[in-house]
PDB file of C-alpha atoms and ligand atoms in Angstrom:
ATOM      1  CA  MET C   1     -25.860   7.286 -11.529  1.00 60.00           C
ATOM      2  CA  SER C   2     -28.040   8.176  -8.508  1.00 78.00           C
ATOM      3  CA  GLN C   3     -26.945   6.667  -5.225  1.00 89.00           C
ATOM      4  CA  PRO C   4     -29.286   5.649  -2.377  1.00 92.00           C
ATOM      5  CA  HIS C   5     -27.212   7.519   0.216  1.00 94.00           C
ATOM      6  CA  LYS C   6     -23.908   9.294   0.657  1.00 95.00           C
ATOM      7  CA  PHE C   7     -20.842   7.302  -0.319  1.00 97.00           C
ATOM      8  CA  LYS C   8     -17.472   8.430   1.023  1.00 97.00           C
ATOM      9  CA  PHE C   9     -14.074   7.845  -0.540  1.00 97.00           C
ATOM     10  CA  GLY C  10     -10.839   7.979   1.449  1.00 96.00           C
ATOM     11  CA  ILE C  11      -7.726   8.158  -0.707  1.00 96.00           C
ATOM     12  CA  THR C  12      -4.231   8.378   0.705  1.00 94.00           C
ATOM     13  CA  GLY C  13      -0.805   7.893  -0.784  1.00 92.00           C
ATOM     14  CA  CYS C  14       0.852   5.471   1.608  1.00 87.00           C
ATOM     15  CA  CYS C  15       0.370   3.116   4.522  1.00 87.00           C
ATOM     16  CA  ASN C  16       1.009   5.853   7.101  1.00 86.00           C
ATOM     17  CA  ASN C  17      -2.695   6.323   6.407  1.00 88.00           C
ATOM     18  CA  CYS C  18      -3.120   9.883   7.761  1.00 87.00           C
ATOM     19  CA  LEU C  19      -6.578   9.892   6.210  1.00 88.00           C
ATOM     20  CA  LYS C  20      -7.771   6.632   7.847  1.00 93.00           C
ATOM     21  CA  ALA C  21      -8.818   5.258   4.458  1.00 95.00           C
ATOM     22  CA  GLU C  22     -10.509   2.162   5.928  1.00 94.00           C
ATOM     23  CA  GLU C  23     -13.094   4.296   7.748  1.00 96.00           C
ATOM     24  CA  ASN C  24     -14.715   5.280   4.452  1.00 97.00           C
ATOM     25  CA  ASP C  25     -17.204   3.443   2.248  1.00 98.00           C
ATOM     26  CA  LEU C  26     -14.337   2.851  -0.146  1.00 98.00           C
ATOM     27  CA  GLY C  27     -10.746   3.359   0.941  1.00 97.00           C
ATOM     28  CA  ILE C  28      -7.667   3.478  -1.267  1.00 97.00           C
ATOM     29  CA  LYS C  29      -4.089   3.505   0.002  1.00 96.00           C
ATOM     30  CA  GLY C  30      -0.837   3.345  -1.873  1.00 95.00           C
ATOM     31  CA  GLY C  31       1.188   0.209  -1.150  1.00 96.00           C
ATOM     32  CA  VAL C  32       4.250  -1.685  -2.322  1.00 96.00           C
ATOM     33  CA  LYS C  33       4.610  -5.400  -2.939  1.00 97.00           C
ATOM     34  CA  PRO C  34       8.226  -6.088  -1.998  1.00 97.00           C
ATOM     35  CA  SER C  35      10.633  -8.583  -3.485  1.00 97.00           C
ATOM     36  CA  TRP C  36      14.063  -9.467  -2.161  1.00 98.00           C
ATOM     37  CA  ASP C  37      17.344  -9.995  -3.995  1.00 98.00           C
ATOM     38  CA  LYS C  38      19.523 -12.390  -2.039  1.00 97.00           C
ATOM     39  CA  LYS C  39      22.615 -11.546  -4.129  1.00 97.00           C
ATOM     40  CA  VAL C  40      23.004  -8.022  -2.728  1.00 97.00           C
ATOM     41  CA  CYS C  41      21.753  -8.616   0.833  1.00 98.00           C
ATOM     42  CA  THR C  42      24.375  -8.275   3.574  1.00 98.00           C
ATOM     43  CA  PHE C  43      22.020  -9.682   6.249  1.00 98.00           C
ATOM     44  CA  CYS C  44      22.397  -6.553   8.383  1.00 98.00           C
ATOM     45  CA  GLY C  45      18.926  -7.069   9.875  1.00 98.00           C
ATOM     46  CA  LEU C  46      17.669  -3.488   9.441  1.00 98.00           C
ATOM     47  CA  CYS C  47      14.629  -4.532   7.438  1.00 98.00           C
ATOM     48  CA  GLN C  48      13.535  -6.904  10.190  1.00 98.00           C
ATOM     49  CA  ILE C  49      13.746  -4.084  12.737  1.00 98.00           C
ATOM     50  CA  VAL C  50      11.562  -1.662  10.771  1.00 98.00           C
ATOM     51  CA  CYS C  51       8.995  -4.141   9.442  1.00 98.00           C
ATOM     52  CA  PRO C  52       5.657  -3.391  11.184  1.00 96.00           C
ATOM     53  CA  GLY C  53       4.083  -6.623   9.941  1.00 96.00           C
ATOM     54  CA  LYS C  54       6.864  -8.818  11.380  1.00 97.00           C
ATOM     55  CA  ALA C  55       7.074 -10.304   7.908  1.00 98.00           C
ATOM     56  CA  ILE C  56      10.893 -10.483   7.816  1.00 98.00           C
ATOM     57  CA  THR C  57      13.250 -12.630   9.891  1.00 98.00           C
ATOM     58  CA  VAL C  58      16.994 -12.264   9.378  1.00 98.00           C
ATOM     59  CA  ASN C  59      19.524 -14.688  10.784  1.00 98.00           C
ATOM     60  CA  LYS C  60      22.905 -12.950  10.600  1.00 96.00           C
ATOM     61  CA  ALA C  61      24.879 -16.039  11.653  1.00 96.00           C
ATOM     62  CA  ASP C  62      23.344 -18.312   9.030  1.00 95.00           C
ATOM     63  CA  LYS C  63      23.034 -15.522   6.438  1.00 96.00           C
ATOM     64  CA  THR C  64      19.388 -16.291   5.837  1.00 98.00           C
ATOM     65  CA  LEU C  65      16.321 -14.111   5.458  1.00 98.00           C
ATOM     66  CA  ASN C  66      12.741 -15.354   5.610  1.00 98.00           C
ATOM     67  CA  PHE C  67       9.913 -13.281   4.221  1.00 98.00           C
ATOM     68  CA  SER C  68       6.199 -13.925   4.750  1.00 97.00           C
ATOM     69  CA  MET C  69       3.976 -12.320   2.109  1.00 95.00           C
ATOM     70  CA  GLU C  70       0.915 -13.185   4.259  1.00 95.00           C
ATOM     71  CA  LYS C  71       2.169 -10.909   7.050  1.00 97.00           C
ATOM     72  CA  CYS C  72       3.297  -8.066   4.768  1.00 96.00           C
ATOM     73  CA  ILE C  73       1.140  -4.917   4.927  1.00 94.00           C
ATOM     74  CA  TYR C  74       2.787  -3.390   1.814  1.00 95.00           C
ATOM     75  CA  CYS C  75       4.204  -0.389   3.679  1.00 95.00           C
ATOM     76  CA  GLY C  76       7.497  -0.264   1.751  1.00 96.00           C
ATOM     77  CA  LYS C  77       9.646   0.458   4.838  1.00 97.00           C
ATOM     78  CA  CYS C  78      12.043  -2.375   3.981  1.00 98.00           C
ATOM     79  CA  LEU C  79      12.765  -0.721   0.616  1.00 97.00           C
ATOM     80  CA  LYS C  80      13.547   2.592   2.265  1.00 96.00           C
ATOM     81  CA  VAL C  81      15.835   1.256   4.983  1.00 98.00           C
ATOM     82  CA  CYS C  82      17.892  -1.299   3.056  1.00 98.00           C
ATOM     83  CA  PRO C  83      21.437   0.066   2.539  1.00 98.00           C
ATOM     84  CA  THR C  84      22.111  -2.183  -0.465  1.00 98.00           C
ATOM     85  CA  SER C  85      18.763  -1.919  -2.268  1.00 98.00           C
ATOM     86  CA  ALA C  86      18.162  -5.625  -1.811  1.00 98.00           C
ATOM     87  CA  TRP C  87      14.449  -4.903  -1.579  1.00 98.00           C
ATOM     88  CA  SER C  88      12.594  -3.600  -4.602  1.00 97.00           C
ATOM     89  CA  GLY C  89       8.866  -3.321  -5.093  1.00 96.00           C
ATOM     90  CA  GLU C  90       5.893  -2.972  -7.344  1.00 96.00           C
ATOM     91  CA  HIS C  91       3.607  -0.070  -6.430  1.00 96.00           C
ATOM     92  CA  GLY C  92      -0.141  -0.571  -6.256  1.00 97.00           C
ATOM     93  CA  PHE C  93      -3.443   0.237  -4.556  1.00 97.00           C
ATOM     94  CA  ILE C  94      -4.768  -1.313  -1.340  1.00 97.00           C
ATOM     95  CA  VAL C  95      -8.564  -1.068  -1.456  1.00 97.00           C
ATOM     96  CA  SER C  96     -11.022  -1.499   1.425  1.00 97.00           C
ATOM     97  CA  PHE C  97     -14.807  -1.657   1.369  1.00 98.00           C
ATOM     98  CA  GLY C  98     -17.605  -0.800   3.778  1.00 98.00           C
ATOM     99  CA  GLY C  99     -15.840   1.357   6.348  1.00 97.00           C
ATOM    100  CA  LEU C 100     -17.786   3.791   8.544  1.00 96.00           C
ATOM    101  CA  TYR C 101     -16.969   6.611  10.898  1.00 94.00           C
ATOM    102  CA  GLY C 102     -19.672   8.192  13.003  1.00 87.00           C
ATOM    103  CA  ASN C 103     -22.329   6.670  15.241  1.00 86.00           C
ATOM    104  CA  ARG C 104     -21.092   3.281  14.141  1.00 87.00           C
ATOM    105  CA  ILE C 105     -17.387   2.835  13.468  1.00 92.00           C
ATOM    106  CA  THR C 106     -16.225  -0.060  11.335  1.00 94.00           C
ATOM    107  CA  ILE C 107     -12.981  -0.751   9.549  1.00 96.00           C
ATOM    108  CA  GLY C 108     -13.459  -1.521   5.871  1.00 97.00           C
ATOM    109  CA  LYS C 109     -12.564  -4.991   4.671  1.00 97.00           C
ATOM    110  CA  ARG C 110      -9.951  -5.817   2.115  1.00 96.00           C
ATOM    111  CA  LEU C 111     -11.664  -8.121  -0.326  1.00 96.00           C
ATOM    112  CA  LEU C 112      -9.009  -8.025  -3.056  1.00 96.00           C
ATOM    113  CA  PRO C 113      -5.262  -8.430  -3.393  1.00 94.00           C
ATOM    114  CA  LEU C 114      -3.094  -5.406  -4.195  1.00 95.00           C
ATOM    115  CA  ILE C 115      -4.213  -3.785  -7.478  1.00 97.00           C
ATOM    116  CA  PHE C 116      -1.445  -2.639  -9.813  1.00 97.00           C
ATOM    117  CA  SER C 117      -3.364  -1.090 -12.688  1.00 96.00           C
ATOM    118  CA  THR C 118      -5.366   2.147 -12.582  1.00 97.00           C
ATOM    119  CA  ASP C 119      -7.748   0.711 -15.200  1.00 97.00           C
ATOM    120  CA  VAL C 120      -8.561  -2.173 -12.849  1.00 97.00           C
ATOM    121  CA  LEU C 121      -8.935   0.260  -9.954  1.00 97.00           C
ATOM    122  CA  TYR C 122     -11.466   2.311 -11.938  1.00 97.00           C
ATOM    123  CA  LYS C 123     -13.407  -0.856 -12.806  1.00 98.00           C
ATOM    124  CA  VAL C 124     -13.439  -1.850  -9.128  1.00 98.00           C
ATOM    125  CA  ILE C 125     -14.859   1.576  -8.246  1.00 98.00           C
ATOM    126  CA  ASP C 126     -17.512   1.295 -10.984  1.00 97.00           C
ATOM    127  CA  VAL C 127     -18.561  -2.180  -9.833  1.00 98.00           C
ATOM    128  CA  THR C 128     -18.732  -1.030  -6.216  1.00 98.00           C
ATOM    129  CA  LEU C 129     -20.895   2.013  -6.955  1.00 97.00           C
ATOM    130  CA  ALA C 130     -23.189  -0.032  -9.219  1.00 97.00           C
ATOM    131  CA  PHE C 131     -23.506  -2.647  -6.468  1.00 98.00           C
ATOM    132  CA  PHE C 132     -24.432   0.041  -3.948  1.00 98.00           C
ATOM    133  CA  GLU C 133     -26.993   1.568  -6.302  1.00 97.00           C
ATOM    134  CA  LYS C 134     -28.522  -1.847  -7.056  1.00 97.00           C
ATOM    135  CA  ASN C 135     -28.616  -3.250  -3.514  1.00 97.00           C
ATOM    136  CA  ALA C 136     -28.849  -0.452  -0.960  1.00 97.00           C
ATOM    137  CA  LYS C 137     -32.109   0.748   0.515  1.00 97.00           C
ATOM    138  CA  LYS C 138     -32.676   4.486   0.421  1.00 96.00           C
ATOM    139  CA  GLY C 139     -30.701   6.116   3.229  1.00 95.00           C
ATOM    140  CA  GLU C 140     -28.643   3.008   3.976  1.00 96.00           C
ATOM    141  CA  ARG C 141     -24.844   3.217   4.338  1.00 96.00           C
ATOM    142  CA  PHE C 142     -22.759   0.766   2.356  1.00 97.00           C
ATOM    143  CA  ALA C 143     -21.540  -1.274   5.353  1.00 97.00           C
ATOM    144  CA  ASN C 144     -25.140  -1.892   6.417  1.00 96.00           C
ATOM    145  CA  THR C 145     -26.070  -2.929   2.877  1.00 97.00           C
ATOM    146  CA  LEU C 146     -23.199  -5.400   2.816  1.00 98.00           C
ATOM    147  CA  ASP C 147     -24.149  -6.787   6.242  1.00 97.00           C
ATOM    148  CA  ARG C 148     -27.715  -7.267   5.001  1.00 98.00           C
ATOM    149  CA  VAL C 149     -27.146  -8.737   1.527  1.00 98.00           C
ATOM    150  CA  GLY C 150     -23.829 -10.491   2.180  1.00 98.00           C
ATOM    151  CA  TRP C 151     -20.259  -9.338   1.612  1.00 97.00           C
ATOM    152  CA  GLN C 152     -19.596 -12.374  -0.556  1.00 97.00           C
ATOM    153  CA  LEU C 153     -21.938 -10.996  -3.233  1.00 98.00           C
ATOM    154  CA  LEU C 154     -19.743  -7.922  -3.670  1.00 98.00           C
ATOM    155  CA  GLU C 155     -16.585 -10.001  -3.443  1.00 97.00           C
ATOM    156  CA  LYS C 156     -17.833 -12.240  -6.262  1.00 97.00           C
ATOM    157  CA  GLU C 157     -18.595  -9.267  -8.530  1.00 96.00           C
ATOM    158  CA  LEU C 158     -15.263  -7.610  -7.769  1.00 97.00           C
ATOM    159  CA  LYS C 159     -13.230 -10.716  -8.526  1.00 94.00           C
ATOM    160  CA  GLU C 160     -14.783 -10.850 -11.995  1.00 93.00           C
ATOM    161  CA  VAL C 161     -12.991  -7.602 -12.963  1.00 89.00           C
ATOM    162  CA  LEU C 162      -9.519  -8.700 -11.823  1.00 86.00           C
TER     163      LEU C 162
HETATM  164  S1  LIG Z   1      18.127  -4.317   5.160  1.00 84.63           S
HETATM  165 FE1  LIG Z   1      18.777  -5.031   3.116  1.00 84.63          FE
HETATM  166  S2  LIG Z   1      20.858  -5.760   3.427  1.00 84.63           S
HETATM  167 FE2  LIG Z   1      19.951  -5.611   5.450  1.00 84.63          FE
HETATM  168  S3  LIG Z   1      19.070  -7.671   5.868  1.00 84.63           S
HETATM  169 FE3  LIG Z   1      17.451  -6.451   4.966  1.00 84.63          FE
HETATM  170  S4  LIG Z   1      17.548  -6.916   2.763  1.00 84.63           S
HETATM  171 FE4  LIG Z   1      19.497  -7.547   3.648  1.00 84.63          FE
HETATM  172  S1  LIG Z   2       6.571  -3.827   2.854  1.00 84.63           S
HETATM  173 FE1  LIG Z   2       6.449  -3.299   5.063  1.00 84.63          FE
HETATM  174  S2  LIG Z   2       5.333  -5.019   5.984  1.00 84.63           S
HETATM  175 FE2  LIG Z   2       6.043  -5.707   3.964  1.00 84.63          FE
HETATM  176  S3  LIG Z   2       7.996  -6.715   4.360  1.00 84.63           S
HETATM  177 FE3  LIG Z   2       8.459  -4.558   3.842  1.00 84.63          FE
HETATM  178  S4  LIG Z   2       8.545  -3.503   5.829  1.00 84.63           S
HETATM  179 FE4  LIG Z   2       7.521  -5.466   6.177  1.00 84.63          FE
END
C-alpha cells in the first residue's frame, strides 16, 4: 500500500498519555470501561475524589453513587483507588483520528466508542489507511484530507467494521 504522505501512529498504554496519542494521524490509548458493584461499595467517596472526568458522585449520607458514562474518560483510576474492589472494568483501545503536531496542531477526534477486540482494532487501522490512500492528495496530511472531504465519510466507513 503506497500512502500519499507520511502517516504517524501514536500508541500508548494508558490515559496518562505520555506520548500525546491524539497529536498523531492515528492515536491509540489503553482505556478501561468501568462498572460498579453496589453490593461491596462502602460509599467512602475515594473514587469521586480521584475521578478526572467528574463522572462519579457519592453521597455518603444517603449511601448512593451516581456514575455518568458520558463523562467517563476510561482512565481506570476508580478501579485502582477503590478499597473494596467495587469497581471492575473491561480493557480496550481509545482511538483518535486526524491529529497533527507541527506547524498546525490539532487534537485527533474520537469517532468510535471504546474498542475491545484487537481484530476490530486492526480492521479500523486498515480502513483508515485505505481511506487515506484513496482520498488524500499527494503530500497532504490526514487531518487536511478529512477537513476537505468530510470527517463523516471516514466515520461511516469505520462504523461498518464495528
Ligand atoms: S471507592 Fe469504592 S467503596 Fe469507595 S465509594 Fe467508590 S466504589 Fe464505593
Ligand atoms: S474510569 Fe476514570 S473517568 Fe471513568 S469513572 Fe473511573 S476514574 Fe472516572
